Short mmCIF file of C-alpha atoms and ligand atoms in Angstrom, two decimals:
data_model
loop_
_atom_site.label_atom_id
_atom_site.label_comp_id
_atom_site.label_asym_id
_atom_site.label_seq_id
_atom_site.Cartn_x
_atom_site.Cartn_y
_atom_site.Cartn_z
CA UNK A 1 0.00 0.00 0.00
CA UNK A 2 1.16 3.48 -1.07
CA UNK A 3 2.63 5.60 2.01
CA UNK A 4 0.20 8.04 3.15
CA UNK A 5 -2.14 5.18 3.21
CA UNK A 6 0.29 2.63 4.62
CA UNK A 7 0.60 5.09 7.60
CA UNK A 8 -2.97 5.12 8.08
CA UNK A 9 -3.31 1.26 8.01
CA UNK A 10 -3.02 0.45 12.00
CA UNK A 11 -5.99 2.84 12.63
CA UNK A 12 -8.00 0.30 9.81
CA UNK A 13 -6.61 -2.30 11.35
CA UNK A 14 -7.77 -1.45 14.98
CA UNK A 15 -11.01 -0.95 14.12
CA UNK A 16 -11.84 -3.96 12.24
CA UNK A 17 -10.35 -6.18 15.74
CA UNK A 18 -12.92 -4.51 17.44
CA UNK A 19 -15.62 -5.51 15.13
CA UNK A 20 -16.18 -2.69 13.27
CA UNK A 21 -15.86 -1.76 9.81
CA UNK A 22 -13.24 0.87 8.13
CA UNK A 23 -12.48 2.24 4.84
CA UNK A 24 -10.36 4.57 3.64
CA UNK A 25 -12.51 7.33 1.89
CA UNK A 26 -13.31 10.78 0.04
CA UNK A 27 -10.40 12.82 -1.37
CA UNK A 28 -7.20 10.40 -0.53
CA UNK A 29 -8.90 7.63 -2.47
CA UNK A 30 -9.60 9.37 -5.46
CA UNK A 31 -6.59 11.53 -5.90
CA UNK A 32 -4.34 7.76 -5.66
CA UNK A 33 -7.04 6.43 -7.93
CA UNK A 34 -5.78 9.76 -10.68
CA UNK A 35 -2.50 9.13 -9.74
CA UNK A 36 -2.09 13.19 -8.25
CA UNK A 37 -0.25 14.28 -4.75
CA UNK A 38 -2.39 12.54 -2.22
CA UNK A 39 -3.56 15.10 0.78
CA UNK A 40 -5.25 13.77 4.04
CA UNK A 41 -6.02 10.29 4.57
CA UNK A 42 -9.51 10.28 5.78
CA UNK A 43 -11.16 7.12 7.24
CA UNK A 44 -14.91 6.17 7.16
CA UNK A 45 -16.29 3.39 9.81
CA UNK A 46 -19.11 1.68 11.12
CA UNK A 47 -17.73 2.40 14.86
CA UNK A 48 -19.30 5.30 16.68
CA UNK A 49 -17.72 8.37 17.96
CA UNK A 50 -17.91 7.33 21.38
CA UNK A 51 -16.39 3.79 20.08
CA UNK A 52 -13.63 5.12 18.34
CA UNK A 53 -12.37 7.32 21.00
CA UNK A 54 -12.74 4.42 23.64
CA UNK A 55 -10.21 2.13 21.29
CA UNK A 56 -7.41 4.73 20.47
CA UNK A 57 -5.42 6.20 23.26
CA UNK A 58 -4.98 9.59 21.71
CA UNK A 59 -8.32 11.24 20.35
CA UNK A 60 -9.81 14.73 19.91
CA UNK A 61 -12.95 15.11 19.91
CA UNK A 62 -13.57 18.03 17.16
CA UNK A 63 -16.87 17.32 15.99
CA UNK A 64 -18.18 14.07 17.24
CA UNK A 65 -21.97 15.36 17.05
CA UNK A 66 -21.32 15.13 13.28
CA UNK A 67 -19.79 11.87 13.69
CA UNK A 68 -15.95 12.46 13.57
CA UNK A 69 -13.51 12.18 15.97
CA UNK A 70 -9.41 12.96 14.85
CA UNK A 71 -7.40 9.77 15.78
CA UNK A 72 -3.34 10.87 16.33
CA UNK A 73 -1.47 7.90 15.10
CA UNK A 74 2.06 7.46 14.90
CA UNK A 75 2.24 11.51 15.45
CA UNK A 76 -0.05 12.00 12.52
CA UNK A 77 -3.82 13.68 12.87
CA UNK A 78 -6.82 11.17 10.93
CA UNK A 79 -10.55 12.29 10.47
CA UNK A 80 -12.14 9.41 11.28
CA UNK A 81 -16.13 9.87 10.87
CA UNK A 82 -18.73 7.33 11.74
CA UNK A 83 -20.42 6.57 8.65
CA UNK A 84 -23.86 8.47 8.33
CA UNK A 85 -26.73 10.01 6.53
CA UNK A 86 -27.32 14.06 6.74
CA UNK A 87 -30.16 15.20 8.42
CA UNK A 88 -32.24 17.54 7.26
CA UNK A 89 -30.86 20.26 4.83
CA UNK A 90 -33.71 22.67 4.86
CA UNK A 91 -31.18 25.66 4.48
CA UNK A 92 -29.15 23.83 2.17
CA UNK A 93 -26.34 24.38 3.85
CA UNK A 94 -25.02 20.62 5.82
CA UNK A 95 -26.99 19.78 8.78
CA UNK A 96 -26.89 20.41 12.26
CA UNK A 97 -27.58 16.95 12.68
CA UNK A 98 -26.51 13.88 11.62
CA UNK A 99 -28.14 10.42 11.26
CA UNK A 100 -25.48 7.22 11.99
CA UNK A 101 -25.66 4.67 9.86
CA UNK A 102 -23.84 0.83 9.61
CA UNK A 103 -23.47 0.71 5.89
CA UNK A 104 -20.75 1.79 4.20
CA UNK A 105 -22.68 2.53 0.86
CA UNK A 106 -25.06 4.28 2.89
CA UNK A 107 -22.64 6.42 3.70
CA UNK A 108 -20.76 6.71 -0.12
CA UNK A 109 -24.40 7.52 -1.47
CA UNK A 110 -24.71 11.29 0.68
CA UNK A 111 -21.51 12.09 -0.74
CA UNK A 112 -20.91 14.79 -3.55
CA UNK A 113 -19.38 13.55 -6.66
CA UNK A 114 -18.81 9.82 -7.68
CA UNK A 115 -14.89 10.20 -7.55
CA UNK A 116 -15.40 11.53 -4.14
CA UNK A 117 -17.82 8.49 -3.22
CA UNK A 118 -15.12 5.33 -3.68
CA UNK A 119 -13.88 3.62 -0.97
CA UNK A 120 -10.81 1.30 -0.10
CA UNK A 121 -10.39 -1.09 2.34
CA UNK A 122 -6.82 -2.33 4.23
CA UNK A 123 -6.21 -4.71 1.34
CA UNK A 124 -6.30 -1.60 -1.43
CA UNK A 125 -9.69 -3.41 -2.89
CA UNK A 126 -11.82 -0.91 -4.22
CA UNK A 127 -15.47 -0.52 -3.41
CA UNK A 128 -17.30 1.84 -5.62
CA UNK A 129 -21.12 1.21 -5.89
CA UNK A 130 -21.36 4.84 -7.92
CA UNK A 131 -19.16 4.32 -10.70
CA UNK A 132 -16.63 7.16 -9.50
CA UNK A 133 -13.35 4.95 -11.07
CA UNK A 134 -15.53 5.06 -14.56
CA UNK A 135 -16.12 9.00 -14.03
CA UNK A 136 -12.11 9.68 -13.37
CA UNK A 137 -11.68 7.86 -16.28
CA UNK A 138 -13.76 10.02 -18.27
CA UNK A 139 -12.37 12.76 -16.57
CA UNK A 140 -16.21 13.60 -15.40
CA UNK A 141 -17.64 15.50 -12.13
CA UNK A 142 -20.64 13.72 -11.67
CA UNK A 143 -23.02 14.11 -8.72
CA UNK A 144 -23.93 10.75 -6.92
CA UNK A 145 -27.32 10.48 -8.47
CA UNK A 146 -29.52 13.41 -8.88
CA UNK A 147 -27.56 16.36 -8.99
CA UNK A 148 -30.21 18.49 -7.81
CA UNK A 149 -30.47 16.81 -4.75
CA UNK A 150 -27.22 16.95 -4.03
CA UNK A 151 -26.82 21.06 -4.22
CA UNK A 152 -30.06 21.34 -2.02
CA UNK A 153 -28.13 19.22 0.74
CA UNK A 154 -25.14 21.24 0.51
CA UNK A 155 -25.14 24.70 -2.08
CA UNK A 156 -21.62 24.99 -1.65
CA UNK A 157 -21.25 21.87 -3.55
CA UNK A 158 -21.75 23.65 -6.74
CA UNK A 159 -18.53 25.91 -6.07
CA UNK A 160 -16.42 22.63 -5.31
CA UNK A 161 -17.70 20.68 -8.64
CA UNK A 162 -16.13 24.12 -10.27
CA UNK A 163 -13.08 24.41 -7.93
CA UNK A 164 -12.56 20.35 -8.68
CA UNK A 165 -12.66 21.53 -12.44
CA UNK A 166 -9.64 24.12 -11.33
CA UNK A 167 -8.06 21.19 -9.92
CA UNK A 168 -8.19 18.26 -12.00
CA UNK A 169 -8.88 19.35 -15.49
CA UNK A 170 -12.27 17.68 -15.73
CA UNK A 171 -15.33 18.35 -16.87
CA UNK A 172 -18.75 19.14 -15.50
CA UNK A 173 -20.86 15.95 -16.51
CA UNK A 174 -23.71 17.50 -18.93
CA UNK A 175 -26.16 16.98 -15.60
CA UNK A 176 -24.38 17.88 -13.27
CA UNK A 177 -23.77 21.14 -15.33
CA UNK A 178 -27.22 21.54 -15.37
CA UNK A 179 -28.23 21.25 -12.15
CA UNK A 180 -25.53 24.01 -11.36
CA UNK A 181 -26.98 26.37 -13.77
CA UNK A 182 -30.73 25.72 -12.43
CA UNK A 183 -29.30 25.56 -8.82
CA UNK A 184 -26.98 28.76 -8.62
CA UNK A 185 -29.00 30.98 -6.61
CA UNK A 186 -29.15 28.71 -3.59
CA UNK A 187 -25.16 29.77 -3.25
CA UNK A 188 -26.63 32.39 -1.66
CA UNK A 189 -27.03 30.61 1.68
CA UNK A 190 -23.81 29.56 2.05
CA UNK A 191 -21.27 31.56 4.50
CA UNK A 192 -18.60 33.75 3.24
CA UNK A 193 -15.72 31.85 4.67
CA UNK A 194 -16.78 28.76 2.65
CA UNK A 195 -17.27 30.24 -0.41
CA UNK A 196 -13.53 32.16 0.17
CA UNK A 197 -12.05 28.55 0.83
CA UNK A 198 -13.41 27.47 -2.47
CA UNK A 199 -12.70 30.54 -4.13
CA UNK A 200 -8.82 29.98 -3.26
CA UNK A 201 -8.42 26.56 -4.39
CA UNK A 202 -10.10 27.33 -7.52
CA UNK A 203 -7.86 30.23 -8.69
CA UNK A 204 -4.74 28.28 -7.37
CA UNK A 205 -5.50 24.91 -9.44
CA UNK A 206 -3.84 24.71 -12.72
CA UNK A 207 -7.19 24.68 -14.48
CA UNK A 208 -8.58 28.21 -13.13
CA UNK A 209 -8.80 29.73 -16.85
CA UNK A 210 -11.69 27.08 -17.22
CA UNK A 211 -12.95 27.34 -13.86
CA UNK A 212 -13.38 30.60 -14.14
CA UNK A 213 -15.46 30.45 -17.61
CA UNK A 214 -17.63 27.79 -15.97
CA UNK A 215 -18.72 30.36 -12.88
CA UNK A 216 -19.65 33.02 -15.73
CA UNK A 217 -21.33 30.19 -17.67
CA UNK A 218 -23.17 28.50 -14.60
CA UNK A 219 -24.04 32.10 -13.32
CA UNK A 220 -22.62 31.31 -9.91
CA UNK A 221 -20.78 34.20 -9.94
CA UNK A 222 -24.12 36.25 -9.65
CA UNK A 223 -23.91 35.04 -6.00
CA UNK A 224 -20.19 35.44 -4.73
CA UNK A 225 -19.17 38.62 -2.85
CA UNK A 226 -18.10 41.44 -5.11
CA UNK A 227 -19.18 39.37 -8.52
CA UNK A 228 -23.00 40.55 -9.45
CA UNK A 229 -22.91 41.71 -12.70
CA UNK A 230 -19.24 41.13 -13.01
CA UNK A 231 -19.52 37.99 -15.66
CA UNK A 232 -17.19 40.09 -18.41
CA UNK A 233 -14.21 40.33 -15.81
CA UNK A 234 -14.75 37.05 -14.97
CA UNK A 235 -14.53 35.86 -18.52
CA UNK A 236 -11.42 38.33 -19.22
CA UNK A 237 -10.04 36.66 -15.90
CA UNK A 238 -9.91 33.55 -17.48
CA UNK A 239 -7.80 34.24 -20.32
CA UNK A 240 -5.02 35.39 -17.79
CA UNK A 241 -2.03 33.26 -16.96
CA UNK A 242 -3.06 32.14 -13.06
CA UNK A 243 -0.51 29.26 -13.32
CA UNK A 244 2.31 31.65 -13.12
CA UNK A 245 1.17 33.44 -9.54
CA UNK A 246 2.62 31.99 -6.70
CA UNK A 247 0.69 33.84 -3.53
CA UNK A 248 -2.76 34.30 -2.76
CA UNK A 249 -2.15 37.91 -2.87
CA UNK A 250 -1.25 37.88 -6.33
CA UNK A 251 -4.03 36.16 -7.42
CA UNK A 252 -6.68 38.71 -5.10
CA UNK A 253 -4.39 41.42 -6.94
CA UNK A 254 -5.05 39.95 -10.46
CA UNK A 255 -8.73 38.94 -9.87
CA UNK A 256 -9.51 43.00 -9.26
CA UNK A 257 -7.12 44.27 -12.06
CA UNK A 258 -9.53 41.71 -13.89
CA UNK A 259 -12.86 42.91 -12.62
CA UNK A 260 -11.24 47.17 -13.07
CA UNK A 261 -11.84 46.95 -9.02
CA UNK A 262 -10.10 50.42 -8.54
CA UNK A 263 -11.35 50.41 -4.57
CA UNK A 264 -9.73 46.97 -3.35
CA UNK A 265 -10.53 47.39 0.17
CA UNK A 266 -14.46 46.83 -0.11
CA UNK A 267 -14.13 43.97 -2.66
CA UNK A 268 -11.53 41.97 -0.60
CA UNK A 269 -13.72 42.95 2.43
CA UNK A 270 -17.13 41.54 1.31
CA UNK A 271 -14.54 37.89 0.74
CA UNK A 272 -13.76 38.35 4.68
CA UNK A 273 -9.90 37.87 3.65
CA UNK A 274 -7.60 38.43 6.60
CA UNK A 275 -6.13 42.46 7.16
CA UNK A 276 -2.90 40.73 6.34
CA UNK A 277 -3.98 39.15 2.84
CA UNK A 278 -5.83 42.62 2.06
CA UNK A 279 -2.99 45.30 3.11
CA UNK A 280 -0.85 43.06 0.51
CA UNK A 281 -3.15 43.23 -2.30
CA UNK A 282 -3.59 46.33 -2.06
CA UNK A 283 -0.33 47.11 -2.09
CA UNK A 284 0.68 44.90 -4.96
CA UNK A 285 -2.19 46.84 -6.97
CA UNK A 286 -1.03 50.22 -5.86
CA UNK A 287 2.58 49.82 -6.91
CA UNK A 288 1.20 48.00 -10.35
CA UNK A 289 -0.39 51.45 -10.81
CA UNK A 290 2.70 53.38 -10.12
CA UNK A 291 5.03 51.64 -11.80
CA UNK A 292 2.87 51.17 -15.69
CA UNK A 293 5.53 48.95 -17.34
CA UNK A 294 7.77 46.21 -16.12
CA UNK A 295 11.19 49.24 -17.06
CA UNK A 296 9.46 51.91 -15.23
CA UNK A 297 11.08 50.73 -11.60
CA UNK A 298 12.86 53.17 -9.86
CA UNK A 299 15.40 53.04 -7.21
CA UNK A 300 12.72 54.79 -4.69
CA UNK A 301 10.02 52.41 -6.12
CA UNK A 302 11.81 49.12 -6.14
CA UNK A 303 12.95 50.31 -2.27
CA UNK A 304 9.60 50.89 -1.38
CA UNK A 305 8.25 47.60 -3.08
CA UNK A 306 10.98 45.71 -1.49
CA UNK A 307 11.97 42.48 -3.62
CA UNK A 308 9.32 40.45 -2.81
CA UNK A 309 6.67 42.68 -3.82
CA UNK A 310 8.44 44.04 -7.10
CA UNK A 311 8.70 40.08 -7.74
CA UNK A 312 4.83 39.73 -7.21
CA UNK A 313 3.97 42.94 -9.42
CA UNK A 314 6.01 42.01 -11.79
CA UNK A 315 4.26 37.97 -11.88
CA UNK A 316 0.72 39.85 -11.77
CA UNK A 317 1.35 42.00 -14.25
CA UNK A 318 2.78 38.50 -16.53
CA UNK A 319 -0.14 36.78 -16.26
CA UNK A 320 -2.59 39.36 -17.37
CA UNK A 321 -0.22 40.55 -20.23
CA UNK A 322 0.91 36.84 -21.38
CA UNK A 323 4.53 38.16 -20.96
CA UNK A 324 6.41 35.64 -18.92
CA UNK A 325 8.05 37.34 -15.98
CA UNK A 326 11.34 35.81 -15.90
CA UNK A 327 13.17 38.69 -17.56
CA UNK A 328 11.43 41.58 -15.44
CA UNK A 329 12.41 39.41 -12.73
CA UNK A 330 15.86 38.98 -13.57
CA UNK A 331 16.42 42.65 -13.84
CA UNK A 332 14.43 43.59 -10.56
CA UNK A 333 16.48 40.86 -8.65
CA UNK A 334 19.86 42.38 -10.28
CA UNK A 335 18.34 45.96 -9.67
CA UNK A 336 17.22 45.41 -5.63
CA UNK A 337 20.83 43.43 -5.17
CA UNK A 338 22.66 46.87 -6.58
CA UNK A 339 20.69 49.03 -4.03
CA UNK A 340 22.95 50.64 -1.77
CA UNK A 341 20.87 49.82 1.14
CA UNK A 342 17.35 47.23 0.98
CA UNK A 343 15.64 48.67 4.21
CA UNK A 344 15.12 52.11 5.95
CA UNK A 345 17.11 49.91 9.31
CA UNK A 346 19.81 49.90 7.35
CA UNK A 347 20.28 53.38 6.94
CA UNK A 348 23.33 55.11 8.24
CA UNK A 349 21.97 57.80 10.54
CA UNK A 350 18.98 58.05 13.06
CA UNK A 351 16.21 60.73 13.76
CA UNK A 352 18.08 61.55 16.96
CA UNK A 353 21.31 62.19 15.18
CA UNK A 354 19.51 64.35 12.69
CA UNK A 355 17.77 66.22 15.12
CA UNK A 356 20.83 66.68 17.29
CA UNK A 357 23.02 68.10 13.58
CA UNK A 358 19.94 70.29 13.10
CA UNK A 359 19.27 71.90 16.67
CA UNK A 360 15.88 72.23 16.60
CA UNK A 361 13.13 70.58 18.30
CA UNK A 362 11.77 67.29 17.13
CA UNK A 363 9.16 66.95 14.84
CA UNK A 364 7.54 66.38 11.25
CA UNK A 365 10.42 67.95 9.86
CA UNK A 366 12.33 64.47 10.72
CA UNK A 367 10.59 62.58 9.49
CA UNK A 368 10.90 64.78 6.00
CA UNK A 369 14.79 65.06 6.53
CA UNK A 370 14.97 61.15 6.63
CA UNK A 371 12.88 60.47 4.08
CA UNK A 372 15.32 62.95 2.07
CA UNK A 373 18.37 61.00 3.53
CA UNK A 374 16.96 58.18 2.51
CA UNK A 375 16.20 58.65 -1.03
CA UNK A 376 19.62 60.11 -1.69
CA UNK A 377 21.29 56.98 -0.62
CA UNK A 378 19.04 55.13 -2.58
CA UNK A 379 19.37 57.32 -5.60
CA UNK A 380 23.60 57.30 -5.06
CA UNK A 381 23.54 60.90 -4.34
CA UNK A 382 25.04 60.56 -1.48
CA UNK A 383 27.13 57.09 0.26
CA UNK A 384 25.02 55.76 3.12
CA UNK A 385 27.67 56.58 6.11
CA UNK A 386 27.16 59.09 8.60
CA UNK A 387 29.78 62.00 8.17
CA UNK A 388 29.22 62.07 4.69
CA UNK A 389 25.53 62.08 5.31
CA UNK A 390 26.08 64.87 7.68
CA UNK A 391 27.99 66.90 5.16
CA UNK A 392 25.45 66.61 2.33
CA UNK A 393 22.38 67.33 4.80
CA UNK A 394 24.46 70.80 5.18
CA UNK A 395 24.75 71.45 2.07
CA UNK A 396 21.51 70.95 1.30
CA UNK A 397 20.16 73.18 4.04
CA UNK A 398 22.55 75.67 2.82
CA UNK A 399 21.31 76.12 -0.97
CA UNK A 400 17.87 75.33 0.12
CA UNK A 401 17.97 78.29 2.64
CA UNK A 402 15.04 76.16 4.31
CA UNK A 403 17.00 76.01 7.88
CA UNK A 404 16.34 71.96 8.62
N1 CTP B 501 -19.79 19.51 0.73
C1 CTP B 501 -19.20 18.33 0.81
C2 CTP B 501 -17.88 18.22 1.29
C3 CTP B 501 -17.31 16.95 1.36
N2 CTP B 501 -18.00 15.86 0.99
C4 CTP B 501 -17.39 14.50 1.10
O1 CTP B 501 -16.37 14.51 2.08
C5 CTP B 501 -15.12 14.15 1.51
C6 CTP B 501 -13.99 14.94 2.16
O2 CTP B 501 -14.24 16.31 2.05
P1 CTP B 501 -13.09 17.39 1.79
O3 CTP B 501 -11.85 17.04 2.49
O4 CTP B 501 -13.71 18.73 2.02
O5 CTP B 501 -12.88 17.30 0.20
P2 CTP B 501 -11.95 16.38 -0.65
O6 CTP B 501 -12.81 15.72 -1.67
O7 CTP B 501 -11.17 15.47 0.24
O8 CTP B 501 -11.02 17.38 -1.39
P3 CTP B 501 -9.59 17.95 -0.91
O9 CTP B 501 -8.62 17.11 -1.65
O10 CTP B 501 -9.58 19.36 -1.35
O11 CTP B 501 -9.54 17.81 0.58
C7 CTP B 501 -15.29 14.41 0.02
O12 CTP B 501 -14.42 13.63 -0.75
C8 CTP B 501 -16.74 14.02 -0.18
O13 CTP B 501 -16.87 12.63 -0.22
C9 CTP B 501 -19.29 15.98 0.51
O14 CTP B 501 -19.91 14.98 0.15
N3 CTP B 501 -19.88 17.21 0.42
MG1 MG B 502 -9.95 16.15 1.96
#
């Protein structure tokens, strides 16, 4: 058995000495099955919560209501869920309450998409009563039987069969499709932070050109923060190069240069991204703005930027152009290294010696005086060590007759 699985086997193991029944299941199974990095091993049975945590020493209960219960094994963190039937979905979003079952196909059969609904046991056999090994074949997202019913359970479902197509490079099944068309204003009960989740791993896959067509197609995008009425920048997204971004930022940055967001704030806002995520978008987007083509860096930009961000303009600006970045990137990486100094720390002088050359009280005009200093180094005007410093600061209060 491949590793992550192999790992996983004592767990199986345990549970069928005690009687009970255990699969491997859901994502694990079917990313081995297409032969792609395998994430999580997740692990259905027909033990309940309460039964699992009594067998392993080392449990945490995060959610045993809904039937799982993490099992550390060997220093490694398994989902294992008892296998089950949802509740009642009347807000289509997944129940409050679960229904434990003993079957395992009961349990396949509430599941989203056939690939996701295949199950293996400890000996690698396969069980798949849904034809999900037929679908992968086909390179199909197929609901486990009536599509419709499957979005009512769970809305958000229709943003995963989209963000799988991101993922995988398959196709909506023509049904399935459909039902995603017919069913896209029931998105709208879904919470932000799900949607967001989605919304990442979709413009991260290698596939997001497509994706992205498919939530203008579907009409999804009617009902995702920021996107009502926004279909043409969706569909002019989706002709951009998303493969070549590497951050999360840069892919915010290059959805709202996509959409002509000139206000970032609001539109990363209404996605609930973290203060963090949004101060670097924005800043990415500001400094695109400032600097209009890839030879338009200078000094004082590419020391504001700092490398990192220069880098990321410079990949945002790639992928909506079609340029590849690796010469703008080769000459901002040669450009930052020839800076005479990459961070205001490493200037040569302080406010306090400043103020104490000067001899006047502290105040804005510092501040001003550094950020002179500062660009002058930057620029080469002047070498970044203090008596020299001190001599062109005089100079420059002489002919400027301003007296800081
Ligand atoms: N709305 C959802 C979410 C999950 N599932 C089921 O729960 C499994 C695990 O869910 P999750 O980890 O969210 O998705 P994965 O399919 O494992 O995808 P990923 O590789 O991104 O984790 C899925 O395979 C699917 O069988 C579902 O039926 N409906
Ligand atoms: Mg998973």
């Amino acid at each position: 058995m491949k590793p992550p699985f192999r790992q996983a086997l004592g767990i199986i193991r345990q549970l069928k000495q005690h009687g009970y029944e255990a699969y491997f299941v859901g994502g694990a199974v079917r990313d081995l099955l297409i032969g792609r990095a395998i994430g999580d091993v997740d692990i259905a049975t027909s033990a309940r919560p309460e039964e699992v945590m009594a067998i392993f020493p080392k449990t945490i209960d995060v959610g045993s209501k809904h039937g799982t219960v993490v099992v550390v094994h060997e220093g490694t963190a398994y989902e294992v869920t008892t296998f089950r039937t949802d509740g009642d979905y009347e807000d289509y979003r997944r129940p409050e309450s679960v229904t434990f079952v003993r079957s395992l196909e009961e349990d396949l059969k509430r599941r989203d998409f056939t690939m996701n609904a295949i199950a293996m046991d400890e000996n690698g056999t396969v069980i798949d009563p849904f034809a999900g090994r037929e679908a992968i074949a086909r390179r199909l997202i197929r609901t486990v039987g009536k599509a419709e019913e499957r979005f009512r359970e769970d809305a958000l479902r229709m943003m995963r069969a989209i963000r799988f197509v991101s993922q995988l490079g398959f196709s909506l099944a023509p049904e399935t499709k459909r039902a995603v068309i017919d069913n896209a204003p029931l998105l709208a009960h879904i919470s932000v932070e799900r949607m967001t989740m989605e919304m990442e791993k979709l413009l991260a896959g290698p596939f997001a050109g497509e994706a992205l067509s498919l939530l203008a197609e579907t009409g999804l995008c009617a009902y995702l923060p920021g996107l009502v009425g926004k279909e043409e920048g969706v569909r002019r997204a989706a002709a951009y190069r998303w493969g070549w971004l590497t951050a999360r930022e840069e892919r915010w940055a290059l959805l709202c240069r996509a959409l002509d967001i000139t206000e970032s704030r609001p539109f990363l806002r209404a996605w609930k991204l973290p203060n963090k995520v949004m101060d670097e978008t924005g800043a990415i987007l500001s400094a695109l703005e400032a600097v209009p083509h890839s030879d338009e860096w200078t000094n004082e930009r590419l020391f504001l930027a700092g490398l990192k961000r220069a880098l990321s303009v410079e990949t945002v600006r790639a992928a909506y152009t079609g340029t590849p970045p690796d010469s703008s990137h080769d000459e901002l990486r040669r450009r930052f290294a020839a800076l005479p100094i990459k961070t205001k720390a490493e200037l040569a002088v302080s406010g306090k010696e400043v103020i104490q050359w000067i001899g006047k009280p502290a105040g804005p005009w510092v501040k001003e005086t550094l950020y002179a200093i500062w660009r002058a180094v930057v620029n080469g005007e002047v070498e970044n060590e203090k008596e020299r410093i001190h001599a062109w600061l005089t100079e420059r209060n002489r002919t400027q007759g301003n007296g800081c």
